[in-house]
């Protein structure tokens, strides 16, 4: 009976021993991560940094170009404003000066019409001449210049031709007479001079038969 009890225990120990030997072989082996080569990581990082650098440089170039255009526009605006201010200062008297010209014309016409040797006429002439000189002094002070081009070549920018007249003495296209003097303010025309322009005399045809007055 003792041998029957001992046999199962010996078999159990043998079975446990076999399980202990087999178990490590059937256990799952833990998976190991495959290391990424360091060179590939550096290449990816370098490419990304290069891309970001190019984007930053492009953005900086765009901002610089925009800043340069804005600065140029500001400079142009500044120049235009300065030019407008200078023009306003130069030509602020333009309308007023044109009104004064009408008064001066009346004085000169009155002086031309004043004839006679009476004391009243002489006083009128002296007073008119003095007033005209005062006008001329004020015009000189404010850079208003007279245009009186007798004998000068006709200039369409400063003169207005009222008529053309043949002349044997004057050069063709020169000013023979001035109906009304012109004026300029700081180089800008206030009023053109109204003039008569010379032209060459018309010669009779050489082949025209002469009339025998004694016939």
Tab-separated table of N, CA and C in Angstrom, residues 53-213:
chain	number	residue	atom	x	y	z
A	53	UNK	N	13.299	78.692	-42.712
A	53	UNK	CA	14.196	79.819	-42.973
A	53	UNK	C	13.867	80.496	-44.298
A	54	UNK	N	13.596	79.718	-45.327
A	54	UNK	CA	13.232	80.286	-46.621
A	54	UNK	C	11.924	81.056	-46.536
A	55	UNK	N	10.954	80.520	-45.800
A	55	UNK	CA	9.688	81.218	-45.631
A	55	UNK	C	9.882	82.550	-44.902
A	56	UNK	N	10.736	82.513	-43.875
A	56	UNK	CA	10.998	83.739	-43.114
A	56	UNK	C	11.706	84.772	-43.984
A	57	UNK	N	12.654	84.341	-44.810
A	57	UNK	CA	13.364	85.263	-45.694
A	57	UNK	C	12.420	85.866	-46.733
A	58	UNK	N	11.531	85.056	-47.281
A	58	UNK	CA	10.561	85.556	-48.251
A	58	UNK	C	9.633	86.590	-47.611
A	59	UNK	N	9.175	86.297	-46.408
A	59	UNK	CA	8.308	87.232	-45.704
A	59	UNK	C	9.029	88.542	-45.407
A	60	UNK	N	10.303	88.431	-45.002
A	60	UNK	CA	11.083	89.636	-44.717
A	60	UNK	C	11.272	90.472	-45.976
A	61	UNK	N	11.523	89.802	-47.119
A	61	UNK	CA	11.690	90.515	-48.382
A	61	UNK	C	10.404	91.232	-48.778
A	62	UNK	N	9.254	90.574	-48.588
A	62	UNK	CA	7.974	91.193	-48.904
A	62	UNK	C	7.727	92.416	-48.017
A	63	UNK	N	8.033	92.288	-46.728
A	63	UNK	CA	7.844	93.414	-45.810
A	63	UNK	C	8.765	94.574	-46.155
A	64	UNK	N	9.998	94.254	-46.550
A	64	UNK	CA	10.966	95.300	-46.915
A	64	UNK	C	10.497	96.029	-48.179
A	65	UNK	N	10.030	95.264	-49.156
A	65	UNK	CA	9.536	95.869	-50.397
A	65	UNK	C	8.328	96.753	-50.118
A	66	UNK	N	7.435	96.284	-49.262
A	66	UNK	CA	6.261	97.079	-48.906
A	66	UNK	C	6.677	98.364	-48.182
A	67	UNK	N	7.677	98.261	-47.317
A	67	UNK	CA	8.146	99.437	-46.578
A	67	UNK	C	8.788	100.446	-47.526
A	68	UNK	N	9.547	99.961	-48.530
A	68	UNK	CA	10.195	100.857	-49.489
A	68	UNK	C	9.153	101.584	-50.339
A	69	UNK	N	8.121	100.855	-50.768
A	69	UNK	CA	7.066	101.491	-51.568
A	69	UNK	C	6.325	102.543	-50.748
A	70	UNK	N	6.065	102.226	-49.495
A	70	UNK	CA	5.374	103.176	-48.626
A	70	UNK	C	6.221	104.425	-48.412
A	71	UNK	N	7.524	104.228	-48.227
A	71	UNK	CA	8.406	105.372	-48.038
A	71	UNK	C	8.453	106.239	-49.294
A	72	UNK	N	8.494	105.598	-50.472
A	72	UNK	CA	8.510	106.349	-51.728
A	72	UNK	C	7.217	107.143	-51.903
A	73	UNK	N	6.095	106.526	-51.552
A	73	UNK	CA	4.817	107.224	-51.650
A	73	UNK	C	4.769	108.419	-50.701
A	74	UNK	N	5.313	108.263	-49.523
A	74	UNK	CA	5.335	109.361	-48.561
A	74	UNK	C	6.217	110.504	-49.057
A	75	UNK	N	7.364	110.163	-49.667
A	75	UNK	CA	8.245	111.189	-50.208
A	75	UNK	C	7.564	111.943	-51.346
A	76	UNK	N	6.876	111.209	-52.231
A	76	UNK	CA	6.169	111.858	-53.335
A	76	UNK	C	5.054	112.757	-52.815
A	77	UNK	N	4.338	112.276	-51.803
A	77	UNK	CA	3.275	113.089	-51.218
A	77	UNK	C	3.841	114.354	-50.585
A	78	UNK	N	4.974	114.210	-49.921
A	78	UNK	CA	5.620	115.367	-49.291
A	78	UNK	C	6.035	116.394	-50.336
A	79	UNK	N	6.588	115.904	-51.463
A	79	UNK	CA	7.016	116.811	-52.528
A	79	UNK	C	5.821	117.525	-53.154
A	80	UNK	N	4.721	116.768	-53.360
A	80	UNK	CA	3.540	117.389	-53.954
A	80	UNK	C	2.963	118.471	-53.038
A	81	UNK	N	2.923	118.167	-51.745
A	81	UNK	CA	2.395	119.155	-50.798
A	81	UNK	C	3.284	120.391	-50.774
A	82	UNK	N	4.611	120.176	-50.771
A	82	UNK	CA	5.538	121.297	-50.763
A	82	UNK	C	5.387	122.138	-52.029
A	83	UNK	N	5.215	121.452	-53.163
A	83	UNK	CA	5.041	122.177	-54.429
A	83	UNK	C	3.744	122.967	-54.436
A	84	UNK	N	2.682	122.366	-53.903
A	84	UNK	CA	1.401	123.070	-53.842
A	84	UNK	C	1.481	124.289	-52.929
A	85	UNK	N	2.208	124.158	-51.816
A	85	UNK	CA	2.357	125.296	-50.907
A	85	UNK	C	3.146	126.417	-51.565
A	86	UNK	N	4.230	126.045	-52.244
A	86	UNK	CA	5.029	127.059	-52.937
A	86	UNK	C	4.212	127.748	-54.026
A	87	UNK	N	3.432	126.945	-54.758
A	87	UNK	CA	2.591	127.517	-55.802
A	87	UNK	C	1.537	128.448	-55.215
A	88	UNK	N	0.969	128.030	-54.078
A	88	UNK	CA	-0.044	128.868	-53.440
A	88	UNK	C	0.554	130.198	-52.986
A	89	UNK	N	1.797	130.155	-52.465
A	89	UNK	CA	2.442	131.394	-52.029
A	89	UNK	C	2.780	132.283	-53.218
A	90	UNK	N	3.222	131.671	-54.313
A	90	UNK	CA	3.643	132.448	-55.478
A	90	UNK	C	2.461	133.113	-56.175
A	91	UNK	N	1.372	132.344	-56.306
A	91	UNK	CA	0.281	132.797	-57.151
A	91	UNK	C	-0.976	133.163	-56.358
A	92	UNK	N	-0.805	133.435	-55.069
A	92	UNK	CA	-1.955	133.818	-54.254
A	92	UNK	C	-2.553	135.143	-54.725
A	93	UNK	N	-1.716	136.004	-55.337
A	93	UNK	CA	-2.182	137.321	-55.768
A	93	UNK	C	-2.705	137.321	-57.198
A	94	UNK	N	-2.816	136.154	-57.820
A	94	UNK	CA	-3.155	136.105	-59.240
A	94	UNK	C	-4.503	136.774	-59.533
A	95	UNK	N	-5.530	136.380	-58.825
A	95	UNK	CA	-6.858	136.957	-59.076
A	95	UNK	C	-6.874	138.448	-58.754
A	96	UNK	N	-6.239	138.810	-57.643
A	96	UNK	CA	-6.211	140.222	-57.246
A	96	UNK	C	-5.444	141.059	-58.259
A	97	UNK	N	-4.313	140.491	-58.761
A	97	UNK	CA	-3.508	141.226	-59.732
A	97	UNK	C	-4.276	141.458	-61.028
A	98	UNK	N	-5.072	140.473	-61.462
A	98	UNK	CA	-5.863	140.644	-62.676
A	98	UNK	C	-6.873	141.790	-62.522
A	99	UNK	N	-7.433	141.915	-61.330
A	99	UNK	CA	-8.359	143.016	-61.097
A	99	UNK	C	-7.626	144.362	-61.147
A	100	UNK	N	-6.410	144.401	-60.621
A	100	UNK	CA	-5.639	145.644	-60.657
A	100	UNK	C	-5.272	146.039	-62.075
A	101	UNK	N	-5.079	145.053	-62.950
A	101	UNK	CA	-4.728	145.360	-64.335
A	101	UNK	C	-5.829	146.162	-65.012
A	102	UNK	N	-7.066	145.839	-64.692
A	102	UNK	CA	-8.180	146.589	-65.284
A	102	UNK	C	-8.145	148.053	-64.849
A	103	UNK	N	-7.792	148.291	-63.590
A	103	UNK	CA	-7.690	149.669	-63.098
A	103	UNK	C	-6.542	150.390	-63.788
A	104	UNK	N	-5.415	149.709	-63.931
A	104	UNK	CA	-4.269	150.319	-64.594
A	104	UNK	C	-4.576	150.631	-66.059
A	105	UNK	N	-5.282	149.739	-66.732
A	105	UNK	CA	-5.670	149.993	-68.124
A	105	UNK	C	-6.508	151.260	-68.225
A	106	UNK	N	-7.429	151.460	-67.306
A	106	UNK	CA	-8.287	152.646	-67.332
A	106	UNK	C	-7.466	153.917	-67.139
A	107	UNK	N	-6.491	153.847	-66.245
A	107	UNK	CA	-5.635	155.012	-66.027
A	107	UNK	C	-4.835	155.348	-67.279
A	108	UNK	N	-4.295	154.320	-67.920
A	108	UNK	CA	-3.488	154.562	-69.117
A	108	UNK	C	-4.344	155.089	-70.267
A	109	UNK	N	-5.543	154.555	-70.432
A	109	UNK	CA	-6.444	155.054	-71.475
A	109	UNK	C	-6.849	156.500	-71.199
A	110	UNK	N	-7.118	156.794	-69.926
A	110	UNK	CA	-7.456	158.177	-69.572
A	110	UNK	C	-6.298	159.122	-69.833
A	111	UNK	N	-5.090	158.683	-69.580
A	111	UNK	CA	-3.912	159.512	-69.825
A	111	UNK	C	-3.724	159.765	-71.319
A	112	UNK	N	-3.967	158.735	-72.133
A	112	UNK	CA	-3.850	158.906	-73.572
A	112	UNK	C	-4.918	159.855	-74.125
A	113	UNK	N	-6.076	159.825	-73.512
A	113	UNK	CA	-7.177	160.659	-74.003
A	113	UNK	C	-7.079	162.104	-73.523
A	114	UNK	N	-6.290	162.337	-72.492
A	114	UNK	CA	-6.190	163.688	-71.942
A	114	UNK	C	-5.346	164.550	-72.873
A	115	UNK	N	-5.986	165.462	-73.536
A	115	UNK	CA	-5.276	166.367	-74.454
A	115	UNK	C	-5.650	167.795	-74.107
A	116	UNK	N	-4.806	168.684	-74.486
A	116	UNK	CA	-5.049	170.090	-74.183
A	116	UNK	C	-3.937	170.633	-73.301
A	117	UNK	N	-3.888	171.946	-73.230
A	117	UNK	CA	-2.819	172.605	-72.486
A	117	UNK	C	-3.326	173.292	-71.226
A	118	UNK	N	-4.579	173.068	-70.875
A	118	UNK	CA	-5.116	173.720	-69.688
A	118	UNK	C	-4.474	173.155	-68.433
A	119	UNK	N	-4.542	173.950	-67.371
A	119	UNK	CA	-3.934	173.536	-66.107
A	119	UNK	C	-4.636	172.312	-65.540
A	120	UNK	N	-5.951	172.204	-65.749
A	120	UNK	CA	-6.682	171.048	-65.244
A	120	UNK	C	-6.220	169.761	-65.927
A	121	UNK	N	-6.005	169.863	-67.217
A	121	UNK	CA	-5.545	168.682	-67.958
A	121	UNK	C	-4.145	168.300	-67.524
A	122	UNK	N	-3.302	169.291	-67.320
A	122	UNK	CA	-1.932	169.011	-66.892
A	122	UNK	C	-1.908	168.355	-65.510
A	123	UNK	N	-2.749	168.847	-64.625
A	123	UNK	CA	-2.815	168.234	-63.306
A	123	UNK	C	-3.323	166.792	-63.385
A	124	UNK	N	-4.324	166.592	-64.254
A	124	UNK	CA	-4.845	165.233	-64.421
A	124	UNK	C	-3.767	164.290	-64.957
A	125	UNK	N	-3.001	164.799	-65.936
A	125	UNK	CA	-1.935	163.971	-66.513
A	125	UNK	C	-0.861	163.659	-65.464
A	126	UNK	N	-0.477	164.658	-64.688
A	126	UNK	CA	0.543	164.432	-63.654
A	126	UNK	C	0.057	163.433	-62.603
A	127	UNK	N	-1.187	163.584	-62.197
A	127	UNK	CA	-1.730	162.657	-61.205
A	127	UNK	C	-1.820	161.225	-61.743
A	128	UNK	N	-2.232	161.089	-62.997
A	128	UNK	CA	-2.342	159.765	-63.613
A	128	UNK	C	-0.969	159.121	-63.758
A	129	UNK	N	0.008	159.903	-64.189
A	129	UNK	CA	1.369	159.368	-64.354
A	129	UNK	C	1.948	158.918	-63.015
A	130	UNK	N	1.700	159.701	-61.960
A	130	UNK	CA	2.184	159.333	-60.631
A	130	UNK	C	1.521	158.044	-60.151
A	131	UNK	N	0.216	157.910	-60.381
A	131	UNK	CA	-0.503	156.698	-59.965
A	131	UNK	C	0.001	155.482	-60.731
A	132	UNK	N	0.259	155.649	-62.025
A	132	UNK	CA	0.770	154.542	-62.840
A	132	UNK	C	2.146	154.109	-62.339
A	133	UNK	N	2.985	155.070	-61.954
A	133	UNK	CA	4.306	154.725	-61.417
A	133	UNK	C	4.179	153.949	-60.100
A	134	UNK	N	3.203	154.325	-59.296
A	134	UNK	CA	2.978	153.591	-58.048
A	134	UNK	C	2.524	152.158	-58.341
A	135	UNK	N	1.672	151.990	-59.327
A	135	UNK	CA	1.260	150.647	-59.743
A	135	UNK	C	2.481	149.840	-60.179
A	136	UNK	N	3.321	150.424	-60.994
A	136	UNK	CA	4.507	149.728	-61.503
A	136	UNK	C	5.441	149.340	-60.355
A	137	UNK	N	5.560	150.209	-59.338
A	137	UNK	CA	6.407	149.899	-58.187
A	137	UNK	C	5.852	148.720	-57.397
A	138	UNK	N	4.530	148.697	-57.208
A	138	UNK	CA	3.906	147.585	-56.495
A	138	UNK	C	4.046	146.289	-57.296
A	139	UNK	N	3.868	146.367	-58.614
A	139	UNK	CA	4.015	145.181	-59.461
A	139	UNK	C	5.425	144.615	-59.377
A	140	UNK	N	6.407	145.497	-59.389
A	140	UNK	CA	7.802	145.037	-59.282
A	140	UNK	C	8.050	144.344	-57.939
A	141	UNK	N	7.462	144.861	-56.876
A	141	UNK	CA	7.638	144.282	-55.546
A	141	UNK	C	7.099	142.868	-55.478
A	142	UNK	N	6.018	142.601	-56.192
A	142	UNK	CA	5.377	141.278	-56.135
A	142	UNK	C	5.647	140.452	-57.398
A	143	UNK	N	6.731	140.787	-58.089
A	143	UNK	CA	7.192	140.008	-59.256
A	143	UNK	C	6.155	139.928	-60.375
A	144	UNK	N	5.453	141.011	-60.598
A	144	UNK	CA	4.548	141.117	-61.736
A	144	UNK	C	5.272	141.908	-62.816
A	145	UNK	N	5.513	141.295	-63.956
A	145	UNK	CA	6.295	141.907	-65.026
A	145	UNK	C	5.410	142.219	-66.224
A	146	UNK	N	5.720	143.336	-66.886
A	146	UNK	CA	4.954	143.749	-68.039
A	146	UNK	C	5.484	143.063	-69.295
A	147	UNK	N	4.579	142.773	-70.221
A	147	UNK	CA	4.931	142.199	-71.522
A	147	UNK	C	4.553	143.237	-72.578
A	148	UNK	N	5.565	143.919	-73.110
A	148	UNK	CA	5.363	144.974	-74.122
A	148	UNK	C	6.322	144.699	-75.277
A	149	UNK	N	5.963	143.770	-76.177
A	149	UNK	CA	6.945	143.194	-77.098
A	149	UNK	C	7.091	143.890	-78.452
A	150	UNK	N	7.027	145.200	-78.514
A	150	UNK	CA	7.177	145.885	-79.800
A	150	UNK	C	8.556	145.588	-80.382
A	151	UNK	N	8.594	145.134	-81.641
A	151	UNK	CA	9.852	144.821	-82.314
A	151	UNK	C	10.375	143.424	-82.028
A	152	UNK	N	9.755	142.711	-81.124
A	152	UNK	CA	10.216	141.365	-80.792
A	152	UNK	C	9.482	140.321	-81.655
A	153	UNK	N	10.076	139.112	-81.800
A	153	UNK	CA	9.377	138.050	-82.532
A	153	UNK	C	8.079	137.669	-81.821
A	154	UNK	N	7.083	137.330	-82.604
A	154	UNK	CA	5.794	136.937	-82.035
A	154	UNK	C	5.949	135.627	-81.266
A	155	UNK	N	5.448	135.605	-80.027
A	155	UNK	CA	5.510	134.432	-79.162
A	155	UNK	C	4.087	134.054	-78.763
A	156	UNK	N	3.549	132.951	-79.307
A	156	UNK	CA	2.153	132.596	-79.007
A	156	UNK	C	1.909	132.282	-77.541
A	157	UNK	N	2.956	132.006	-76.763
A	157	UNK	CA	2.779	131.728	-75.340
A	157	UNK	C	2.561	133.002	-74.533
A	158	UNK	N	2.996	134.144	-75.082
A	158	UNK	CA	2.883	135.414	-74.360
A	158	UNK	C	2.065	136.458	-75.112
A	159	UNK	N	1.873	136.259	-76.405
A	159	UNK	CA	1.221	137.279	-77.234
A	159	UNK	C	-0.045	136.708	-77.859
A	160	UNK	N	-0.999	137.596	-78.084
A	160	UNK	CA	-2.222	137.241	-78.797
A	160	UNK	C	-2.319	138.144	-80.025
A	161	UNK	N	-2.251	137.531	-81.212
A	161	UNK	CA	-2.274	138.294	-82.453
A	161	UNK	C	-3.698	138.769	-82.737
A	162	UNK	N	-3.864	140.101	-82.876
A	162	UNK	CA	-5.164	140.668	-83.192
A	162	UNK	C	-5.299	140.937	-84.685
A	163	UNK	N	-4.168	141.117	-85.352
A	163	UNK	CA	-4.185	141.389	-86.789
A	163	UNK	C	-2.786	141.180	-87.328
A	164	UNK	N	-2.705	141.059	-88.667
A	164	UNK	CA	-1.417	140.987	-89.359
A	164	UNK	C	-1.371	142.120	-90.376
A	165	UNK	N	-0.192	142.733	-90.466
A	165	UNK	CA	-0.066	143.918	-91.312
A	165	UNK	C	1.217	143.852	-92.122
A	166	UNK	N	1.127	144.058	-93.438
A	166	UNK	CA	2.355	144.072	-94.244
A	166	UNK	C	3.272	145.215	-93.823
A	167	UNK	N	4.563	144.947	-93.836
A	167	UNK	CA	5.537	145.967	-93.461
A	167	UNK	C	6.828	145.733	-94.218
A	168	UNK	N	7.365	146.816	-94.778
A	168	UNK	CA	8.631	146.718	-95.501
A	168	UNK	C	9.815	146.882	-94.555
A	169	UNK	N	9.591	147.462	-93.394
A	169	UNK	CA	10.685	147.746	-92.456
A	169	UNK	C	10.854	146.671	-91.386
A	170	UNK	N	9.762	146.093	-90.932
A	170	UNK	CA	9.829	145.113	-89.836
A	170	UNK	C	10.023	143.702	-90.383
A	171	UNK	N	10.654	142.874	-89.570
A	171	UNK	CA	10.834	141.467	-89.928
A	171	UNK	C	9.486	140.760	-89.911
A	172	UNK	N	9.257	139.868	-90.873
A	172	UNK	CA	7.999	139.111	-90.836
A	172	UNK	C	7.863	138.339	-89.524
A	173	UNK	N	6.659	138.290	-89.027
A	173	UNK	CA	6.312	137.585	-87.783
A	173	UNK	C	6.858	138.301	-86.543
A	174	UNK	N	7.153	139.568	-86.666
A	174	UNK	CA	7.541	140.360	-85.501
A	174	UNK	C	6.378	141.268	-85.110
A	175	UNK	N	6.448	141.822	-83.902
A	175	UNK	CA	5.343	142.629	-83.368
A	175	UNK	C	5.501	144.069	-83.837
A	176	UNK	N	4.484	144.540	-84.554
A	176	UNK	CA	4.493	145.923	-85.046
A	176	UNK	C	3.933	146.895	-84.015
A	177	UNK	N	2.855	146.498	-83.368
A	177	UNK	CA	2.167	147.400	-82.457
A	177	UNK	C	1.529	146.585	-81.329
A	178	UNK	N	1.314	147.232	-80.190
A	178	UNK	CA	0.702	146.584	-79.031
A	178	UNK	C	-0.585	147.322	-78.682
A	179	UNK	N	-1.716	146.636	-78.825
A	179	UNK	CA	-2.989	147.223	-78.430
A	179	UNK	C	-3.114	147.280	-76.913
A	180	UNK	N	-2.702	146.200	-76.263
A	180	UNK	CA	-2.819	146.103	-74.803
A	180	UNK	C	-1.646	145.297	-74.271
A	181	UNK	N	-0.945	145.860	-73.301
A	181	UNK	CA	0.220	145.180	-72.735
A	181	UNK	C	-0.199	143.932	-71.952
A	182	UNK	N	0.707	142.960	-71.935
A	182	UNK	CA	0.465	141.752	-71.153
A	182	UNK	C	1.260	141.767	-69.853
A	183	UNK	N	0.963	140.801	-68.976
A	183	UNK	CA	1.653	140.727	-67.683
A	183	UNK	C	1.852	139.263	-67.279
A	184	UNK	N	2.937	139.028	-66.559
A	184	UNK	CA	3.214	137.697	-66.006
A	184	UNK	C	3.484	137.847	-64.516
A	185	UNK	N	3.070	136.833	-63.744
A	185	UNK	CA	3.290	136.801	-62.294
A	185	UNK	C	4.181	135.609	-61.971
A	186	UNK	N	5.401	135.893	-61.514
A	186	UNK	CA	6.361	134.824	-61.199
A	186	UNK	C	6.520	133.837	-62.361
A	187	UNK	N	6.552	134.371	-63.561
A	187	UNK	CA	6.738	133.534	-64.737
A	187	UNK	C	5.459	132.951	-65.309
A	188	UNK	N	4.336	133.073	-64.604
A	188	UNK	CA	3.047	132.567	-65.097
A	188	UNK	C	2.282	133.710	-65.764
A	189	UNK	N	1.730	133.411	-66.922
A	189	UNK	CA	1.034	134.434	-67.686
A	189	UNK	C	-0.260	134.849	-66.991
A	190	UNK	N	-0.362	136.161	-66.721
A	190	UNK	CA	-1.608	136.714	-66.199
A	190	UNK	C	-2.526	137.121	-67.342
A	191	UNK	N	-1.923	137.774	-68.355
A	191	UNK	CA	-2.699	138.238	-69.494
A	191	UNK	C	-1.771	138.377	-70.689
A	192	UNK	N	-2.139	137.829	-71.847
A	192	UNK	CA	-1.271	137.966	-73.015
A	192	UNK	C	-1.323	139.388	-73.575
A	193	UNK	N	-0.255	139.768	-74.216
A	193	UNK	CA	-0.230	141.068	-74.882
A	193	UNK	C	-0.989	140.967	-76.208
A	194	UNK	N	-1.882	141.907	-76.465
A	194	UNK	CA	-2.629	141.932	-77.720
A	194	UNK	C	-1.836	142.750	-78.723
A	195	UNK	N	-1.452	142.121	-79.821
A	195	UNK	CA	-0.469	142.739	-80.715
A	195	UNK	C	-0.899	142.658	-82.173
A	196	UNK	N	-0.222	143.497	-82.989
A	196	UNK	CA	-0.302	143.433	-84.442
A	196	UNK	C	1.002	142.838	-84.936
A	197	UNK	N	0.900	141.829	-85.796
A	197	UNK	CA	2.072	141.091	-86.252
A	197	UNK	C	2.394	141.485	-87.690
A	198	UNK	N	3.674	141.679	-87.955
A	198	UNK	CA	4.120	142.068	-89.299
A	198	UNK	C	4.168	140.855	-90.216
A	199	UNK	N	3.899	141.116	-91.474
A	199	UNK	CA	4.073	140.093	-92.500
A	199	UNK	C	4.722	140.723	-93.717
A	200	UNK	N	5.313	139.906	-94.549
A	200	UNK	CA	6.013	140.419	-95.725
A	200	UNK	C	5.026	141.058	-96.694
A	201	UNK	N	5.493	142.131	-97.347
A	201	UNK	CA	4.650	142.784	-98.332
A	201	UNK	C	4.461	141.884	-99.546
A	202	UNK	N	3.296	141.944	-100.086
A	202	UNK	CA	3.007	141.160	-101.278
A	202	UNK	C	3.524	141.911	-102.509
A	203	UNK	N	4.426	141.264	-103.245
A	203	UNK	CA	4.982	141.866	-104.448
A	203	UNK	C	4.108	141.513	-105.646
A	204	UNK	N	3.916	142.448	-106.564
A	204	UNK	CA	3.120	142.144	-107.759
A	204	UNK	C	3.837	141.140	-108.636
A	205	UNK	N	3.136	140.301	-109.339
A	205	UNK	CA	3.778	139.332	-110.240
A	205	UNK	C	4.653	140.025	-111.257
A	206	UNK	N	5.848	139.411	-111.488
A	206	UNK	CA	6.796	140.020	-112.427
A	206	UNK	C	6.270	140.037	-113.844
A	207	UNK	N	5.414	139.105	-114.219
A	207	UNK	CA	4.919	139.005	-115.595
A	207	UNK	C	3.699	139.874	-115.858
A	208	UNK	N	3.289	140.660	-114.872
A	208	UNK	CA	2.127	141.523	-115.079
A	208	UNK	C	2.465	142.602	-116.110
A	209	UNK	N	1.709	142.726	-117.202
A	209	UNK	CA	2.031	143.739	-118.236
A	209	UNK	C	1.881	145.147	-117.706
A	210	UNK	N	2.856	145.992	-118.034
A	210	UNK	CA	2.824	147.373	-117.586
A	210	UNK	C	1.869	148.180	-118.478
A	211	UNK	N	1.148	149.082	-117.849
A	211	UNK	CA	0.189	149.921	-118.572
A	211	UNK	C	0.908	151.159	-119.085
A	212	UNK	N	0.831	151.421	-120.352
A	212	UNK	CA	1.444	152.606	-120.939
A	212	UNK	C	0.526	153.793	-120.710
A	213	UNK	N	0.925	154.608	-119.727
A	213	UNK	CA	0.077	155.737	-119.349
A	213	UNK	C	-0.005	156.797	-120.440
